mmCIF file of C-alpha atoms in Angstrom:
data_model
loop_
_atom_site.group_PDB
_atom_site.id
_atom_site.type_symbol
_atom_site.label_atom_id
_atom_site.label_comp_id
_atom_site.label_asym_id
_atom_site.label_seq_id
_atom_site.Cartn_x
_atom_site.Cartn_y
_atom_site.Cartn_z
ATOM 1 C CA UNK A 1 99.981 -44.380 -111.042
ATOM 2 C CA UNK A 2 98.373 -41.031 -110.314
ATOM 3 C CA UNK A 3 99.928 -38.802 -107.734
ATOM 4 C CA UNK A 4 96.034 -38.643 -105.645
ATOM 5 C CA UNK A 5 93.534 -40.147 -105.232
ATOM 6 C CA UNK A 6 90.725 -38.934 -107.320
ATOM 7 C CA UNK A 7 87.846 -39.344 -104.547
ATOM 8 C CA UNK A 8 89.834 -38.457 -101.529
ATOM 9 C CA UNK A 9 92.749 -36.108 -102.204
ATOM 10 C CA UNK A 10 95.324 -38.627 -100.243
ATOM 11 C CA UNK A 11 98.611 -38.182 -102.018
ATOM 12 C CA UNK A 12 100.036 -42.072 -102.393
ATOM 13 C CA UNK A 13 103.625 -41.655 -102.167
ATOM 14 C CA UNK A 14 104.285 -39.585 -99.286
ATOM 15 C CA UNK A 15 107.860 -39.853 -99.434
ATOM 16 C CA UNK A 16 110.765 -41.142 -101.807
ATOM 17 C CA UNK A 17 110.466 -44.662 -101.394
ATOM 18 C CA UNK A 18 107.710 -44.904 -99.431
ATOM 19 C CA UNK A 19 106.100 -48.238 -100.982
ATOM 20 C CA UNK A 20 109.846 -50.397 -100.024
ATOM 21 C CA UNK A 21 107.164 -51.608 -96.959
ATOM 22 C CA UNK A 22 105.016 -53.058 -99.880
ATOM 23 C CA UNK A 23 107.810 -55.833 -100.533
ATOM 24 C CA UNK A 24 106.790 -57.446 -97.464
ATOM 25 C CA UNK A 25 103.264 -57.500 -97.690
ATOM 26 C CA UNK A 26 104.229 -58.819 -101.294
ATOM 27 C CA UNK A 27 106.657 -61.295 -100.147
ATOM 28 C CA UNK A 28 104.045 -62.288 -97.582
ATOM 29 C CA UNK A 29 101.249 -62.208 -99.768
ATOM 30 C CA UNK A 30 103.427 -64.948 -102.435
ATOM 31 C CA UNK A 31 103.989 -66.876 -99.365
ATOM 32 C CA UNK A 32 99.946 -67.427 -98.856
ATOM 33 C CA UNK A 33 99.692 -68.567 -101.894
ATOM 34 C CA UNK A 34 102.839 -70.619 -102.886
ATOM 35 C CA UNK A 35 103.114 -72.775 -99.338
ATOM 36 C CA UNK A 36 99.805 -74.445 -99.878
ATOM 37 C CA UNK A 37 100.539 -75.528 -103.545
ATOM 38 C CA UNK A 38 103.448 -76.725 -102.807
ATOM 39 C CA UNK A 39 102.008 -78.891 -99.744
ATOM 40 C CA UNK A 40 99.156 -79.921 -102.697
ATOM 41 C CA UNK A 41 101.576 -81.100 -105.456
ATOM 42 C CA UNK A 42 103.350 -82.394 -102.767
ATOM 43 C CA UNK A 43 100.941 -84.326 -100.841
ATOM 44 C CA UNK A 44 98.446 -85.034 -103.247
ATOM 45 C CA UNK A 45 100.144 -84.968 -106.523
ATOM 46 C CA UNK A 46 103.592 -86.789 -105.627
ATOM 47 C CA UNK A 47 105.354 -84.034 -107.443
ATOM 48 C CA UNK A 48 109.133 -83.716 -106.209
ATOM 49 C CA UNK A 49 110.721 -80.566 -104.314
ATOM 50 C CA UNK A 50 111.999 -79.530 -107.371
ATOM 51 C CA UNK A 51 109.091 -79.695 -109.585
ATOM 52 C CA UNK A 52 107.021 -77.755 -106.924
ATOM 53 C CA UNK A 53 109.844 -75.060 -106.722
ATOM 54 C CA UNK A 54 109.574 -74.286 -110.788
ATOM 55 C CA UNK A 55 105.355 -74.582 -110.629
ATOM 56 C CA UNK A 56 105.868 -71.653 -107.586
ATOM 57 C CA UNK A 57 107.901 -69.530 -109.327
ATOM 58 C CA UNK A 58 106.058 -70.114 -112.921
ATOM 59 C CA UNK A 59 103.431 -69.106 -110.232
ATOM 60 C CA UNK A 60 104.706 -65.996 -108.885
ATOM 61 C CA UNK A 61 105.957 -64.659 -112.260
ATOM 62 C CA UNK A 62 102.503 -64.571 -113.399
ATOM 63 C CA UNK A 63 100.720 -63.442 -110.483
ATOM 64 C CA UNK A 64 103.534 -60.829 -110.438
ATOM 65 C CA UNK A 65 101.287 -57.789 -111.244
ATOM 66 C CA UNK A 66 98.568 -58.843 -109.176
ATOM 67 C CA UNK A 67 100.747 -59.205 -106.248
ATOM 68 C CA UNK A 68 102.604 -55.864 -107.101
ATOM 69 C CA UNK A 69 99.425 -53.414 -107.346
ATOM 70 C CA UNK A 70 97.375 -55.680 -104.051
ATOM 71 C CA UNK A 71 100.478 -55.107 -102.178
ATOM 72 C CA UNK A 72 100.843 -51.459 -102.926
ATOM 73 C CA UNK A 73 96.920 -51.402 -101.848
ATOM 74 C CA UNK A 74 97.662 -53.316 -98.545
ATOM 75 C CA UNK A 75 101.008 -51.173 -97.415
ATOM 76 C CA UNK A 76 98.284 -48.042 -97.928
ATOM 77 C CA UNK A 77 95.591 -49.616 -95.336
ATOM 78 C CA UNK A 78 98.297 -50.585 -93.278
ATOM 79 C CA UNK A 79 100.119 -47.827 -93.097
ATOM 80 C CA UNK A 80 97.042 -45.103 -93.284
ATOM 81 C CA UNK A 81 96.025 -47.530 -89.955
ATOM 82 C CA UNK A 82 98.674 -46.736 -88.225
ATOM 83 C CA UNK A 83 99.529 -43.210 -89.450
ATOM 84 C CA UNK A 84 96.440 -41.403 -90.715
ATOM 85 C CA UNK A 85 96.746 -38.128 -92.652
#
């Protein structure tokens, strides 16, 4: 990751540890997309709890660096909302 932004100039990690708040966009963000394929196989596929647990996290392990870079992305506009430099 570079330290600025090439355009800009903003310099992304502000702080030691300053993308821990992109966990919960993360954890959020698997939520969105894990709750409704579970209600899917559920409801429409007549897959059991347990069978919808392993297809969400065979899910989330490959959407895993998708979620980690979008999240990163997210805690930025969030957090350059609320505390612009």
């Amino acid at each position: 990751m570079h330290p600025l932004c090439p355009s800009c100039g903003l310099k992304y990690e502000r702080e030691p540890g300053y993308f821990v708040g992109a966990m919960y966009f993360s954890y959020a963000m698997a939520l969105v997309l894990g709750v409704p394929l579970a209600v899917a196989l559920m409801i429409l596929g007549g897959f059991s709890a347990h069978q919808c647990v392993l297809a969400i996290a065979v899910m989330t392990s490959l959407m895993a660096p998708l979620l980690f870079r979008y999240s990163r992305v997210v805690w930025m506009h969030f957090d350059q909302f609320l505390d612009p430099r």
